[in-house]
mmCIF file of C-alpha atoms in Angstrom:
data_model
loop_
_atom_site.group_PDB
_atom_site.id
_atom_site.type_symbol
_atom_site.label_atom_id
_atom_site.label_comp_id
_atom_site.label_asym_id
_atom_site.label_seq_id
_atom_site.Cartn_x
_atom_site.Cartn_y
_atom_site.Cartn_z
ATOM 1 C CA UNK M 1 9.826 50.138 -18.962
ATOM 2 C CA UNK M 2 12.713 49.856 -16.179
ATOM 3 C CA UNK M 3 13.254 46.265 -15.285
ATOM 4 C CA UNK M 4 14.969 46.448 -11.682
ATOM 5 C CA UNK M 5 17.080 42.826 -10.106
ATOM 6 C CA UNK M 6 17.857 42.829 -6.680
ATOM 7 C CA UNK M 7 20.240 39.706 -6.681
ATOM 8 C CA UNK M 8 20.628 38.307 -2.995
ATOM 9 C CA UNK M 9 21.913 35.080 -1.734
ATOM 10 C CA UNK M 10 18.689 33.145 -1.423
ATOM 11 C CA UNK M 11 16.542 34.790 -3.968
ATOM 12 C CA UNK M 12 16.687 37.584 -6.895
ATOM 13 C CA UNK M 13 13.610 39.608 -6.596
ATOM 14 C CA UNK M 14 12.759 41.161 -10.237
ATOM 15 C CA UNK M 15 10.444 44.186 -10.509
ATOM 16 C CA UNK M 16 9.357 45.944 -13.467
ATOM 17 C CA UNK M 17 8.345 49.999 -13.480
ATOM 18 C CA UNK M 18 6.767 52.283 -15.497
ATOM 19 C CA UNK M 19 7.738 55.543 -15.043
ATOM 20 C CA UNK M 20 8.103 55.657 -10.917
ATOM 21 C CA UNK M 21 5.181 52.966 -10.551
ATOM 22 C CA UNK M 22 5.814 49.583 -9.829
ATOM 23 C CA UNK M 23 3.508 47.356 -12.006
ATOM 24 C CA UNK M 24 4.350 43.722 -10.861
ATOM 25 C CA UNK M 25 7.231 42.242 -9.383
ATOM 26 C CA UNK M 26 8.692 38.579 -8.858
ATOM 27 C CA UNK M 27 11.058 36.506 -6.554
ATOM 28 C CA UNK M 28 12.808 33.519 -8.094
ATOM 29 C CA UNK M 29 15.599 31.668 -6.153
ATOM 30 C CA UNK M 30 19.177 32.025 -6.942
ATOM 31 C CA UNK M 31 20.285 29.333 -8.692
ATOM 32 C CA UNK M 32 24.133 29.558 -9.504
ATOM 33 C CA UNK M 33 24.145 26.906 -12.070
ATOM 34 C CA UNK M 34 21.651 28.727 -13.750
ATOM 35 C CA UNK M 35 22.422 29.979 -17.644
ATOM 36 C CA UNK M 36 21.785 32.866 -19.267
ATOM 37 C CA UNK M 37 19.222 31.314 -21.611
ATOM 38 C CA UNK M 38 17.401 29.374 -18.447
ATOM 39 C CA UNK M 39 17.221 33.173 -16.765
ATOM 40 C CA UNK M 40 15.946 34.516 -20.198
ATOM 41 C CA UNK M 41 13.594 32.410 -21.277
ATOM 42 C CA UNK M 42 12.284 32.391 -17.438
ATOM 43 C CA UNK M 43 11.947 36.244 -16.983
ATOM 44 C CA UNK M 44 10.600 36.747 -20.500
ATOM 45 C CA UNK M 45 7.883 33.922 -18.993
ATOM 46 C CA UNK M 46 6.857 35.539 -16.018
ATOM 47 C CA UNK M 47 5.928 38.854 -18.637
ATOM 48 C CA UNK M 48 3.037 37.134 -20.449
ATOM 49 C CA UNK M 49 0.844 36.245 -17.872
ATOM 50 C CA UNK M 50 0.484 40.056 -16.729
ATOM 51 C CA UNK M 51 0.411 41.241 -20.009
ATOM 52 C CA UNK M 52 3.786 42.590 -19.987
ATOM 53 C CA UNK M 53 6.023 42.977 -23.547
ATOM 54 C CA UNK M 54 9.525 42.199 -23.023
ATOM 55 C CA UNK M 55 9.996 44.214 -25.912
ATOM 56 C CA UNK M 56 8.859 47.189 -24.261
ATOM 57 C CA UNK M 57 11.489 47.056 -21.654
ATOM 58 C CA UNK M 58 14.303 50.076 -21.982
ATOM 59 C CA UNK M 59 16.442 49.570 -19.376
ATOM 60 C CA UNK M 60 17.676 47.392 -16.692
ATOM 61 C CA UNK M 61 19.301 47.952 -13.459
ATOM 62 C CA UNK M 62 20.936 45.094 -11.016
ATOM 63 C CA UNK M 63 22.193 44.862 -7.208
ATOM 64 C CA UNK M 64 23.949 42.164 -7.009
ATOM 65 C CA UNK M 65 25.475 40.165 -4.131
ATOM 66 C CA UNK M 66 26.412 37.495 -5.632
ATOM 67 C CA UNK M 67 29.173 38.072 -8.080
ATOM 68 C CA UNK M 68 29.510 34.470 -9.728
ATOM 69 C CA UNK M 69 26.185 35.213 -11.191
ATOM 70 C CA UNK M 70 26.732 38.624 -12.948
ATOM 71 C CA UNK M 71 28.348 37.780 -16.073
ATOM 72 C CA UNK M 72 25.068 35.417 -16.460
ATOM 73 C CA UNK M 73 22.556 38.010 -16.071
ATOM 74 C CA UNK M 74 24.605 40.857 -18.058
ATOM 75 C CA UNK M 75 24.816 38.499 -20.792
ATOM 76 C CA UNK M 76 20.977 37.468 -20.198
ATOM 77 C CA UNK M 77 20.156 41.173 -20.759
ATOM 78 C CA UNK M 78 21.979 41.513 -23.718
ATOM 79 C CA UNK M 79 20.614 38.531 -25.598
ATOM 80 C CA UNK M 80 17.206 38.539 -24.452
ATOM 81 C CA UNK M 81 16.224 41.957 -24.063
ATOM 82 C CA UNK M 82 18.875 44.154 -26.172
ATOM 83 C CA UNK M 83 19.967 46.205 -23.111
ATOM 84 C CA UNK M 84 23.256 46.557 -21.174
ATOM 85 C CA UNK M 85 22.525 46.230 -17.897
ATOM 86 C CA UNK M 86 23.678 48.838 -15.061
ATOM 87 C CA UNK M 87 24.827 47.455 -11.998
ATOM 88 C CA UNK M 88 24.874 49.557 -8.768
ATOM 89 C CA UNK M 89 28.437 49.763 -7.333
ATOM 90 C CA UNK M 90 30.765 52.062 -5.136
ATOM 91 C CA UNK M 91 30.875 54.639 -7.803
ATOM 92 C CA UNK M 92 27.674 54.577 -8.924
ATOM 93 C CA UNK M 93 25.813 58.583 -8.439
ATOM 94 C CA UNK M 94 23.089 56.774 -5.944
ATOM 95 C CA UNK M 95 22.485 60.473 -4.166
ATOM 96 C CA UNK M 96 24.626 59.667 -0.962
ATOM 97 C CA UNK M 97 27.937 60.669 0.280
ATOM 98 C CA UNK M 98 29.666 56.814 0.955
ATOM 99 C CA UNK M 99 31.740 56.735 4.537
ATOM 100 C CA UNK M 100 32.131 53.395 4.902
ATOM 101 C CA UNK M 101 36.199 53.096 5.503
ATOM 102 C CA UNK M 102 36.223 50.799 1.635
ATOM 103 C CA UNK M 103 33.569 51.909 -0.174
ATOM 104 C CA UNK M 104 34.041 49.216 -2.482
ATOM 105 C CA UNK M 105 33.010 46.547 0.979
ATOM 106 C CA UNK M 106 29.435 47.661 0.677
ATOM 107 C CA UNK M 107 27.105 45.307 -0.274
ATOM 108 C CA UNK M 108 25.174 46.992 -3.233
ATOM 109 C CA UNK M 109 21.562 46.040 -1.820
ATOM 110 C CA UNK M 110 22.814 47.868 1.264
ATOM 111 C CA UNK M 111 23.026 51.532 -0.722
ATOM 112 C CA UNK M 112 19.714 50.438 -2.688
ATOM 113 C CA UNK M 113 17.801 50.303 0.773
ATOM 114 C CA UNK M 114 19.902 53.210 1.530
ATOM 115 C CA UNK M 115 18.618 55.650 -0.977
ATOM 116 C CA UNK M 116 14.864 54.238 -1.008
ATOM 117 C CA UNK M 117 15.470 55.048 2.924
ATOM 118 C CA UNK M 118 16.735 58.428 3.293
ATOM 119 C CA UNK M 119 14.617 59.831 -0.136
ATOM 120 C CA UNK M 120 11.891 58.030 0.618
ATOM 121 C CA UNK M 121 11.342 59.132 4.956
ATOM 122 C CA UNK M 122 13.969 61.393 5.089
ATOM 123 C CA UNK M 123 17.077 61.524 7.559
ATOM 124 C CA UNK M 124 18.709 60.368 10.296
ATOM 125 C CA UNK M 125 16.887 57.024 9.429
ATOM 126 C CA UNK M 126 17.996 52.829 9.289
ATOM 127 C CA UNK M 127 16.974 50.090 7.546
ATOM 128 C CA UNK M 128 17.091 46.534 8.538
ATOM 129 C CA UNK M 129 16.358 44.844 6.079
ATOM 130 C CA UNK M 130 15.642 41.210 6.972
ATOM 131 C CA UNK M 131 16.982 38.605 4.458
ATOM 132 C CA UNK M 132 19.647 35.638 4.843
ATOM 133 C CA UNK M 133 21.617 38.025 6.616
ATOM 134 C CA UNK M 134 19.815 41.068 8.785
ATOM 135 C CA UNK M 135 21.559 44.173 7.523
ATOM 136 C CA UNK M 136 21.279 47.765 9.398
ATOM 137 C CA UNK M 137 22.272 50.479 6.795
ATOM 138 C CA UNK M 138 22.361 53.876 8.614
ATOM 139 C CA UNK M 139 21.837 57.212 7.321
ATOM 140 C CA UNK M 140 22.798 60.264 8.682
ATOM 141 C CA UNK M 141 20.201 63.470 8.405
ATOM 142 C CA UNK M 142 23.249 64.887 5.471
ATOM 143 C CA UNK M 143 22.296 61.844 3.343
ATOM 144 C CA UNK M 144 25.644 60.291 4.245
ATOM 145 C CA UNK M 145 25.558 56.372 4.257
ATOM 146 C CA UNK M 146 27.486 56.056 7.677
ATOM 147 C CA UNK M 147 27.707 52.107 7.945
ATOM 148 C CA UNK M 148 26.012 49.662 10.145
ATOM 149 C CA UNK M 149 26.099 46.126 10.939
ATOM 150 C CA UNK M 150 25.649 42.873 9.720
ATOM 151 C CA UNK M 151 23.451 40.025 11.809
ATOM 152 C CA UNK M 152 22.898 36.070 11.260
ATOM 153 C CA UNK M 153 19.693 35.807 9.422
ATOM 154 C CA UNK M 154 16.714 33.988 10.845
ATOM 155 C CA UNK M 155 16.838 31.528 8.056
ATOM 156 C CA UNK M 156 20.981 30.328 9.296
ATOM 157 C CA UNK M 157 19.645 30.222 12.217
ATOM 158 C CA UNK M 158 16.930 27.958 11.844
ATOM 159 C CA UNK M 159 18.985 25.674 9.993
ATOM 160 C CA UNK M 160 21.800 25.621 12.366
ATOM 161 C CA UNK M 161 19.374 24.310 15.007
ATOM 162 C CA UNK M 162 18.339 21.514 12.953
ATOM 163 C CA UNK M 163 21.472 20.578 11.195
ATOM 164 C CA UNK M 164 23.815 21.032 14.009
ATOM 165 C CA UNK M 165 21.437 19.409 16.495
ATOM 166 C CA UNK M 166 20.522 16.130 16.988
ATOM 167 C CA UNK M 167 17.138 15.858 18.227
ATOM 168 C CA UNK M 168 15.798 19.334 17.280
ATOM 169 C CA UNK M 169 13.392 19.599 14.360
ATOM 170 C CA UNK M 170 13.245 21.655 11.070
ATOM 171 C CA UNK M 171 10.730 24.402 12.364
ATOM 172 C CA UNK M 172 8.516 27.137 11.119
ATOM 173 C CA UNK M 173 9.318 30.493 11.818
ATOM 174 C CA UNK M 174 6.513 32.429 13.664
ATOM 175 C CA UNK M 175 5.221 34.626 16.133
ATOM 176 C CA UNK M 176 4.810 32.630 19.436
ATOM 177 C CA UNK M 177 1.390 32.459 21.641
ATOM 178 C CA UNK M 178 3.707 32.501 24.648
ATOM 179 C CA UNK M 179 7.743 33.479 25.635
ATOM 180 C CA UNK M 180 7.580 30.521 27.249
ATOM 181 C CA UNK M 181 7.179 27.720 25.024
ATOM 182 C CA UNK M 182 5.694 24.136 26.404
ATOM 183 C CA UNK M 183 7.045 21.525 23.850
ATOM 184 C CA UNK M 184 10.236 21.775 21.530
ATOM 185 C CA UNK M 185 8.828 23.212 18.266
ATOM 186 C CA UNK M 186 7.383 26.293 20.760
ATOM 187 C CA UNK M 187 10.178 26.831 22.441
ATOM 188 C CA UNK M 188 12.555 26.451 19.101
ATOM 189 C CA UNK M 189 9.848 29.602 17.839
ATOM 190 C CA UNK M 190 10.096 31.244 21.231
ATOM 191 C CA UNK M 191 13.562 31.457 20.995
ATOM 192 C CA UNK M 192 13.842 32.101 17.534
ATOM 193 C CA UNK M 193 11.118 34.832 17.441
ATOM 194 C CA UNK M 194 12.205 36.462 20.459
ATOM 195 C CA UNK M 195 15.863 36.362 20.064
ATOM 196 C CA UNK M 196 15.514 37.907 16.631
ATOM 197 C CA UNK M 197 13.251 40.310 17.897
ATOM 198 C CA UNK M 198 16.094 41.605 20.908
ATOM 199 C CA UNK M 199 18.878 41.426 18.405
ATOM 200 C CA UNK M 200 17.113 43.883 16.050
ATOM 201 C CA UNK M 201 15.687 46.341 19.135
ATOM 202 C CA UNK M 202 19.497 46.048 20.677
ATOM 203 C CA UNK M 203 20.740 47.019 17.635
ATOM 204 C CA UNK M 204 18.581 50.003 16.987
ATOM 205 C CA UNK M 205 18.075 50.590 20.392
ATOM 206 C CA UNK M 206 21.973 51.971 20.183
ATOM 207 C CA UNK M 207 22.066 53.415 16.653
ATOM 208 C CA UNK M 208 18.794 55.207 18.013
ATOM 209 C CA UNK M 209 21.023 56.513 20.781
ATOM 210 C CA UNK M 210 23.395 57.303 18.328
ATOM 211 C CA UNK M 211 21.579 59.231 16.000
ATOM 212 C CA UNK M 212 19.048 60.948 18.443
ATOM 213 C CA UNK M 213 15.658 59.965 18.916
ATOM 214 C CA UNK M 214 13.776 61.872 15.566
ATOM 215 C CA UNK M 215 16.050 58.577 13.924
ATOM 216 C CA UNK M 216 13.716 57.092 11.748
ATOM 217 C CA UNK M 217 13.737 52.699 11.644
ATOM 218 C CA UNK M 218 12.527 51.360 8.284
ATOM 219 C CA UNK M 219 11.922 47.068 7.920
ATOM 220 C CA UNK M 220 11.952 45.167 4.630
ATOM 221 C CA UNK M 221 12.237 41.989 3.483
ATOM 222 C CA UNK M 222 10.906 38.228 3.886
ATOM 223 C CA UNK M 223 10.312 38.468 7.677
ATOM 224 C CA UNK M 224 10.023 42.326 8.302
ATOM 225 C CA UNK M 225 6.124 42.171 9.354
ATOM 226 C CA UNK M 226 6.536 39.286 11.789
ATOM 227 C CA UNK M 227 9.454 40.845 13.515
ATOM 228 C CA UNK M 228 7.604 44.465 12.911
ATOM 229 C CA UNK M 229 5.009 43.471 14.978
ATOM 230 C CA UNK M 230 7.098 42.751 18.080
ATOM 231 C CA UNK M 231 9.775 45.541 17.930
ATOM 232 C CA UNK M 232 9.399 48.351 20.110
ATOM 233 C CA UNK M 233 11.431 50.521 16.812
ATOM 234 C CA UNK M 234 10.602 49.224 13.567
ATOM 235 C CA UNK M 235 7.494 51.373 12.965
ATOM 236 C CA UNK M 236 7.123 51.420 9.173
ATOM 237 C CA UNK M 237 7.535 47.985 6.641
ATOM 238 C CA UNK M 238 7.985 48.587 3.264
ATOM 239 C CA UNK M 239 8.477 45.599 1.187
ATOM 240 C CA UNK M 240 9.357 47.053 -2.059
ATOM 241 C CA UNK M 241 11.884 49.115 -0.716
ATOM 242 C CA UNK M 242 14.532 47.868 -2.532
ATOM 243 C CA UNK M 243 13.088 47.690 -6.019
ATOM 244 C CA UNK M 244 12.152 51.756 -5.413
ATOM 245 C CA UNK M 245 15.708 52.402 -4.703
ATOM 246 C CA UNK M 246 16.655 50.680 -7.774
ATOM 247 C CA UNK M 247 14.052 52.882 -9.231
ATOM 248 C CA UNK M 248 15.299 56.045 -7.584
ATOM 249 C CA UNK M 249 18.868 55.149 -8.885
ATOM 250 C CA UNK M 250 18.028 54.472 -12.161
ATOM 251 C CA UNK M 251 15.922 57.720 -12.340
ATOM 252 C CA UNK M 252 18.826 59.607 -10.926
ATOM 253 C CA UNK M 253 21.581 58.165 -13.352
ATOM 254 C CA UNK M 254 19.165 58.874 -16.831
ATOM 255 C CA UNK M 255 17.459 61.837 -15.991
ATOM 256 C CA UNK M 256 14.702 62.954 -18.699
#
C-alpha cells in the first residue's frame, strides 16, 4: 500500500492507494508544533476505523510546502511505519520537462497537479488548484511544465476583510442569490464569490489565449466546485487530483 501526503499551508491531505486505486483519504490541519509521535500515532488512528493495517503500508510519498515540517514527518515515517519517505522535488523523474527559470522555486504540489494534469487529460492543459493560495500550473501539449501564476486565496481574503476592517463580519464563503448583494454579509459573498470567480476566468481567459483554445482547464481543491460552477473555463473538478499525481509519481519512480 502507497501512503501519499500532500503537505500545504492550511491542511496535509493523506491518501492511501492500492495499486492505482485510491481506497480512503484524509485532511488533517497543519499543525507546526506538531511531533513526530502526535503525527504517528494520529495517522496510524485514522487506519483502524476503515480497516486499514499500517503494517501493510510499503511506501510513502510527500509534497511538501511547508519545509519546517519535513524533518517531522520523515522521521514519523521512519518510526511508525519503517519506510523512508520520498519527497517530490526539482529533480525528482515526475514525467515533465521543468522550464520554470529556478526549478528549484516550484512549489512541489504545483508539479503533483502538474503530472495528474497533463497524464491524466492530456496537453496543452492548467490547473488551478484552489487552496490558501490559487495556483495556475500550465502545461504545454510536449508535457513541459511552462509556469503560471500565483493568486491570494479566498480564505486571505476573507480574513483580511474581517481582520483589517472594522465593522465587517467573519463571513461564509458561498455562491450568491444575486451580484448585487442587499445587506453586508451578501455583498461581502457577492464580492468575494464574484471577484474570485473574474480573477480565475481573467487568468485563464489569457493562458487560454496563450495556449490556443483545445487548452484544457482542470479545478481542484477546497473551493473548486463553488467557483466551477460560475466559471465560463473550469469545465472538469477533480478533487483527488493531487493524491493521483502523487500516485502517478510514485508509480513512475518504482516501476514493477
Amino acid at each position: 500500500m502507497l501512503l501519499a501526503l500532500d503537505a500545504g499551508n492550511s491542511n496535509i491531505t493523506i491518501g492511501a492507494f492500492e495499486g492505482r486505486k485510491l481506497v480512503c483519504q484524509w485532511r488533517l490541519r497543519t499543525v507546526h508544533e506538531q511531533t513526530a509521535d502526535e503525527w504517528g500515532m494520529l495517522l496510524r488512528h485514522l487506519f483502524t476505523p476503515v480497516g486499514l493495517d499500517s503494517a501493510a503500508v510499503g511506501g510513502i510519498l510527500l509534497s511538501s510546502v511547508v519545509p519546517p515540517i519535513d524533518s517531522t514527518l520523515a522521521f514519523m515515517t521512519r518510526r511508525y511505519f519503517h519506510t523512508e519517505a520520498m519527497f517530490v522535488g526539482p529533480h525528482t523523474e515526475i514525467g515533465l520537462k521543468i522550464c520554470y527559470d529556478n526549478p528549484n522555486e516550484v512549489g512541489a504540489d504545483r508539479l503533483v497537479n502538474g503530472v495528474a494534469g497533463f497524464y491524466k487529460y492530456g496537453g496543452p492543459c492548467v490547473i488551478v488548484d484552489l487552496g490558501t493560495t490559487i495556483n495556475f500550473d500550465v502545461i504545454s501539449r510536449d508535457g513541459e511544465y511552462l509556469g503560471g501564476a500565483i493568486a491570494v486565496g479566498i480564505g486571505i481574503s476573507i480574513d483580511a476583510l474581517f481582520s483589517k476592517t472594522a465593522r465587517l463580519p467573519l463571513v461564509e464563503f458561498r455562491p450568491p442569490q444575486d451580484v448585487v448583494g442587499t445587506n453586508t454579509v451578501a455583498s461581502m459573498q457577492s464580492g468575494l464569490y464574484f471577484g474570485a470567480v473574474g480573477m480565475i476566468d481573467g487568468i485563464l481567459e489569457r493562458v487560454i489565449a496563450k495556449l490556443g483554445p483545445q487548452t484544457k482547464a482542470i479545478a481542484t481543491g477546497g473551493q473548486a466546485h463553488l467557483i466551477a460552477g460560475g466559471s465560463r473555463f473550469l469545465s472538469v473538478v477533480d478533487e483527488h487530483l493531487t493524491l493521483e499525481g502523487l500516485q502517478m509519481i510514485w508509480e513512475r519512480n518504482h516501476p514493477q
